Short mmCIF file of C-alpha atoms in Angstrom, two decimals:
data_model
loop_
_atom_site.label_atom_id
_atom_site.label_comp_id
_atom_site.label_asym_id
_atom_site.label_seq_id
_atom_site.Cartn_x
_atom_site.Cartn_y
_atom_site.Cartn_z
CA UNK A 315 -119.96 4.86 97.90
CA UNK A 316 -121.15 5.34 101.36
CA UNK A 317 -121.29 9.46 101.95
CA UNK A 318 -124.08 11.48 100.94
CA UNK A 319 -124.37 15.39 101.51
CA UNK A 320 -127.86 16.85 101.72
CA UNK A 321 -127.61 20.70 100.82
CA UNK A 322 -130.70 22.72 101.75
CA UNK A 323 -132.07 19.57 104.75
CA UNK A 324 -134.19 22.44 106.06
CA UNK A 325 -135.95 21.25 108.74
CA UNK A 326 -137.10 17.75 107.24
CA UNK A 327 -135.75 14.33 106.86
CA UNK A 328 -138.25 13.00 104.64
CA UNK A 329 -135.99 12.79 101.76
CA UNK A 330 -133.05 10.74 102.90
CA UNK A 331 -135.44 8.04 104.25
CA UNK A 332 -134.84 5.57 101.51
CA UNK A 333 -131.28 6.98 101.08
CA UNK A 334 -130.26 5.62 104.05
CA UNK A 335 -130.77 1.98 103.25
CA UNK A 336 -127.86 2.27 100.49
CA UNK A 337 -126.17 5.35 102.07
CA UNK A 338 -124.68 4.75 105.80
CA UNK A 339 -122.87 8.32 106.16
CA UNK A 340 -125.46 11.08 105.55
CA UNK A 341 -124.33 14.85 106.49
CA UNK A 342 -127.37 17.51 106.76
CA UNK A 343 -126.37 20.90 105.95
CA UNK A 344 -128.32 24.24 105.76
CA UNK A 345 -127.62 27.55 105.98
CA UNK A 346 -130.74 28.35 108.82
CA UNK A 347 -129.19 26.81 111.77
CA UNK A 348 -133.12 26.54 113.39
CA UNK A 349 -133.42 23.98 110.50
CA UNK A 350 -130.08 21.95 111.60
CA UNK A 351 -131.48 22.44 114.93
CA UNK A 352 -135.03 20.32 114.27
CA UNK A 353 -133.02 17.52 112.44
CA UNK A 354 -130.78 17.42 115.27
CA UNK A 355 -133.67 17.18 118.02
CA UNK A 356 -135.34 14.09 115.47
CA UNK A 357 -131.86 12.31 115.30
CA UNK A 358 -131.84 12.34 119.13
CA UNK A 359 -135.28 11.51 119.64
CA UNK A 360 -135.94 14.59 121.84
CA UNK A 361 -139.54 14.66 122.82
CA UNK A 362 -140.55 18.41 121.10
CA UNK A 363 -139.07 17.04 117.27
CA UNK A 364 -141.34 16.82 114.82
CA UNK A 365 -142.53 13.68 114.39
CA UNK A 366 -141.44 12.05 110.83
CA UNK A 367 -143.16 8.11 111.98
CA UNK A 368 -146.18 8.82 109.19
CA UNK A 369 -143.70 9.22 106.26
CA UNK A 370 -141.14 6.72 107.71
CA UNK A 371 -144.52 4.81 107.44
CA UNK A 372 -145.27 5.70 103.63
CA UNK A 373 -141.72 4.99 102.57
CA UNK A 374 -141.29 2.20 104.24
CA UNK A 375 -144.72 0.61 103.45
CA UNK A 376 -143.48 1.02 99.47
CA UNK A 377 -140.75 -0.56 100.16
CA UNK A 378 -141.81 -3.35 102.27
CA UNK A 379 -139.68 -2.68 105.33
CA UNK A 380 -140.58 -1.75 108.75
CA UNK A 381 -140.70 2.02 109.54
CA UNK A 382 -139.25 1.89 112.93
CA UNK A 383 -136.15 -0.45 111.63
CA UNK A 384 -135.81 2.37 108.86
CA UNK A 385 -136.07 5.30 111.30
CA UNK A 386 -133.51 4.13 113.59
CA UNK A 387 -131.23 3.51 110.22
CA UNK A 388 -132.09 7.08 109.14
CA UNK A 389 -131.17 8.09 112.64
CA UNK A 390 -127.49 5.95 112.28
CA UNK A 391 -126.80 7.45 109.01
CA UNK A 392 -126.78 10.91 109.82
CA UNK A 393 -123.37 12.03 110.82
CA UNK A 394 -123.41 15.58 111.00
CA UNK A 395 -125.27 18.33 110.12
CA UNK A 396 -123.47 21.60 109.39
CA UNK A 397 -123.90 24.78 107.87
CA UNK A 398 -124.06 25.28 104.44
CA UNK A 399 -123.90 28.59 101.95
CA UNK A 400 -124.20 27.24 98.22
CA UNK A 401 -122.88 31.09 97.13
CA UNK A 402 -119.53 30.28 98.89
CA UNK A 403 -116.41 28.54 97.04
CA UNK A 404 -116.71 25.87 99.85
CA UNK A 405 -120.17 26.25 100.61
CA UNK A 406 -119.94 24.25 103.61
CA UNK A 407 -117.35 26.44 104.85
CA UNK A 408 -115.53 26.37 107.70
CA UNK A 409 -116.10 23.07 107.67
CA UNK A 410 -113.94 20.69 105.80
CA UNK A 411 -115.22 16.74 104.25
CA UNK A 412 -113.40 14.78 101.34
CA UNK A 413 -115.60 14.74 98.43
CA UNK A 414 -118.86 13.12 99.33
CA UNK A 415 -120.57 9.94 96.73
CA UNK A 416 -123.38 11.12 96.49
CA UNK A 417 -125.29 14.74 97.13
CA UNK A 418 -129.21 15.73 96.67
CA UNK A 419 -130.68 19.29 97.02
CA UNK A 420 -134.14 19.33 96.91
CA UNK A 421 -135.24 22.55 96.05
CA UNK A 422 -132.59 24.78 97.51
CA UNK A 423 -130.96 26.40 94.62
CA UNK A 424 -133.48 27.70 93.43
CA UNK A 425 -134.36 29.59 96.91
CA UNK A 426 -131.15 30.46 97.59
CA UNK A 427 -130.96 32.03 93.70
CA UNK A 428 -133.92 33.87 93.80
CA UNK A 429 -134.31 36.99 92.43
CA UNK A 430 -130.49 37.06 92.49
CA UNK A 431 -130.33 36.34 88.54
CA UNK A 432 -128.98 33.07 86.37
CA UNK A 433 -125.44 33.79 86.94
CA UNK A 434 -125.97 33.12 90.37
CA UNK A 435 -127.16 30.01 90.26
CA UNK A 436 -124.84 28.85 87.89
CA UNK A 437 -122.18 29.88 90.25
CA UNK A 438 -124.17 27.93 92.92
CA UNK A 439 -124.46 24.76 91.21
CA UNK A 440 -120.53 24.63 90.65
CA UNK A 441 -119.88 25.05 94.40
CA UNK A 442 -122.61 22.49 95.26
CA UNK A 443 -120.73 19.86 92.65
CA UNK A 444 -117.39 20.84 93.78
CA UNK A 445 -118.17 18.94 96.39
CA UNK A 446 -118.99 15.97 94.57
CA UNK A 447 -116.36 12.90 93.75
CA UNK A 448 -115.39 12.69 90.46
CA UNK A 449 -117.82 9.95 89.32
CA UNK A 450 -120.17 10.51 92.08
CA UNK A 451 -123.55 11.52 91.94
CA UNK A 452 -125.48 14.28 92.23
CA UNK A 453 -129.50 13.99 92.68
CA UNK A 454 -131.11 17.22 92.08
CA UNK A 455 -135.06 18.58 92.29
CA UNK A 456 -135.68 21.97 90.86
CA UNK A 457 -138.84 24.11 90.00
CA UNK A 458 -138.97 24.00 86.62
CA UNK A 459 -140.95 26.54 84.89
CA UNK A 460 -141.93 28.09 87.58
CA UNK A 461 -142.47 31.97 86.83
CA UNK A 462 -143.51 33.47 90.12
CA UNK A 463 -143.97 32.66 94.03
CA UNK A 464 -145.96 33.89 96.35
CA UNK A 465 -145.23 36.28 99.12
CA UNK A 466 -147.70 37.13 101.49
CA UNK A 467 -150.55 36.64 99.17
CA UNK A 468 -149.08 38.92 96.04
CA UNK A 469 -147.01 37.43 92.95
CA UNK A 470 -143.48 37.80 93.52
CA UNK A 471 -141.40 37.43 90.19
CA UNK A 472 -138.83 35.06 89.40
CA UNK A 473 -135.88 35.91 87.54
CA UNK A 474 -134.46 32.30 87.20
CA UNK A 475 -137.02 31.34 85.12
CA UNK A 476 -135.36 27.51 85.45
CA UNK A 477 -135.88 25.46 82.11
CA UNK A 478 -134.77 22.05 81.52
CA UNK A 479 -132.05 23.23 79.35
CA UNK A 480 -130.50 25.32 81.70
CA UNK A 481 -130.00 23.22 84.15
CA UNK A 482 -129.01 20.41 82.64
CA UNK A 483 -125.95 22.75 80.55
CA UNK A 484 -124.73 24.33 84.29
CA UNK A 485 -124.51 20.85 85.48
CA UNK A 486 -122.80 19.70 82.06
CA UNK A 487 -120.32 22.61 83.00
CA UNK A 488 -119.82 21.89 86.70
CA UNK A 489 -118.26 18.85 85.00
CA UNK A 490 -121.85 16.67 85.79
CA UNK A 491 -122.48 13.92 83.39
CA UNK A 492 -126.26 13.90 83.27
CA UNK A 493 -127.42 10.57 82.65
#
């Protein structure tokens, strides 16, 4: 496939660098549009976006390529960037794409679930795949184990309490095939 779907881009681009090289169609999606709004401003080169050339750098120097060839790919590849709610049906809602190849989430469900309880993110992590081709795949980083967060220097609880297990089984049931 050649469509990938990054839910929860925040601000960064760091982790679609080496997508990019297999994926030509990338859509950014978030649900702050300040974040879509930095990705945009790097995709155009605008002269106040961050500036991504160390880790374009890193990537690129593990992969023996050269950064500025992959940056301008990376810059190619991204399509679109839209916004994105993983607690709606159609989280990228009102926005409408065929079911994308290939999506990665770094991170997101478990901020957009917290302190909201496991039901919710098991309601989030059937959106996010319903997005998904059948046969496609789905690349996700969570916290696991994680038992609190900060918050302005005091121990905030989390309810999730993510495991292993439970992941894994709510992606079994969003119809995932873990490999």
């Amino acid at each position: 496939g050649e469509r990938l779907l990054d839910v929860g881009t925040g601000p960064t681009i760091y982790q679609l660098i080496s997508a990019s090289r297999v994926l030509p169609h990338i859509v950014c999606s978030d649900i702050h549009q300040g974040a879509l709004e930095e990705v945009r401003k790097w995709k155009n080169g605008d002269a106040g976006a961050f500036d991504w050339s160390s880790a374009m750098q890193h990537v690129s120097g593990l992969e023996g390529t050269g950064w500025e060839e992959r940056q301008d790919q990376l810059r190619r590849a991204i399509k679109d960037t839209v916004f994105c709610d993983v607690h709606n049906e159609n989280p990228l809602h009102p926005a409408v794409f065929r079911p994308f190849d290939t999506i990665i989430s770094t991170y997101c469900l478990e901020g957009a679930c917290f302190n909201k309880g496991r039901s919710t993110y098991k309601k989030a992590v059937k959106n996010v795949c319903s997005l998904l081709k059948p046969d496609g795949y789905i690349i996700l980083l969570s916290y696991i184990g994680v038992t609190y967060y900060l918050k302005d220097g005091k121990k905030d609880p989390d309810n999730l309490r993510l495991d292993t297990d439970f992941v894994l089984k709510n992606l079994s049931e969003a119809g995932i095939t873990v490999l």
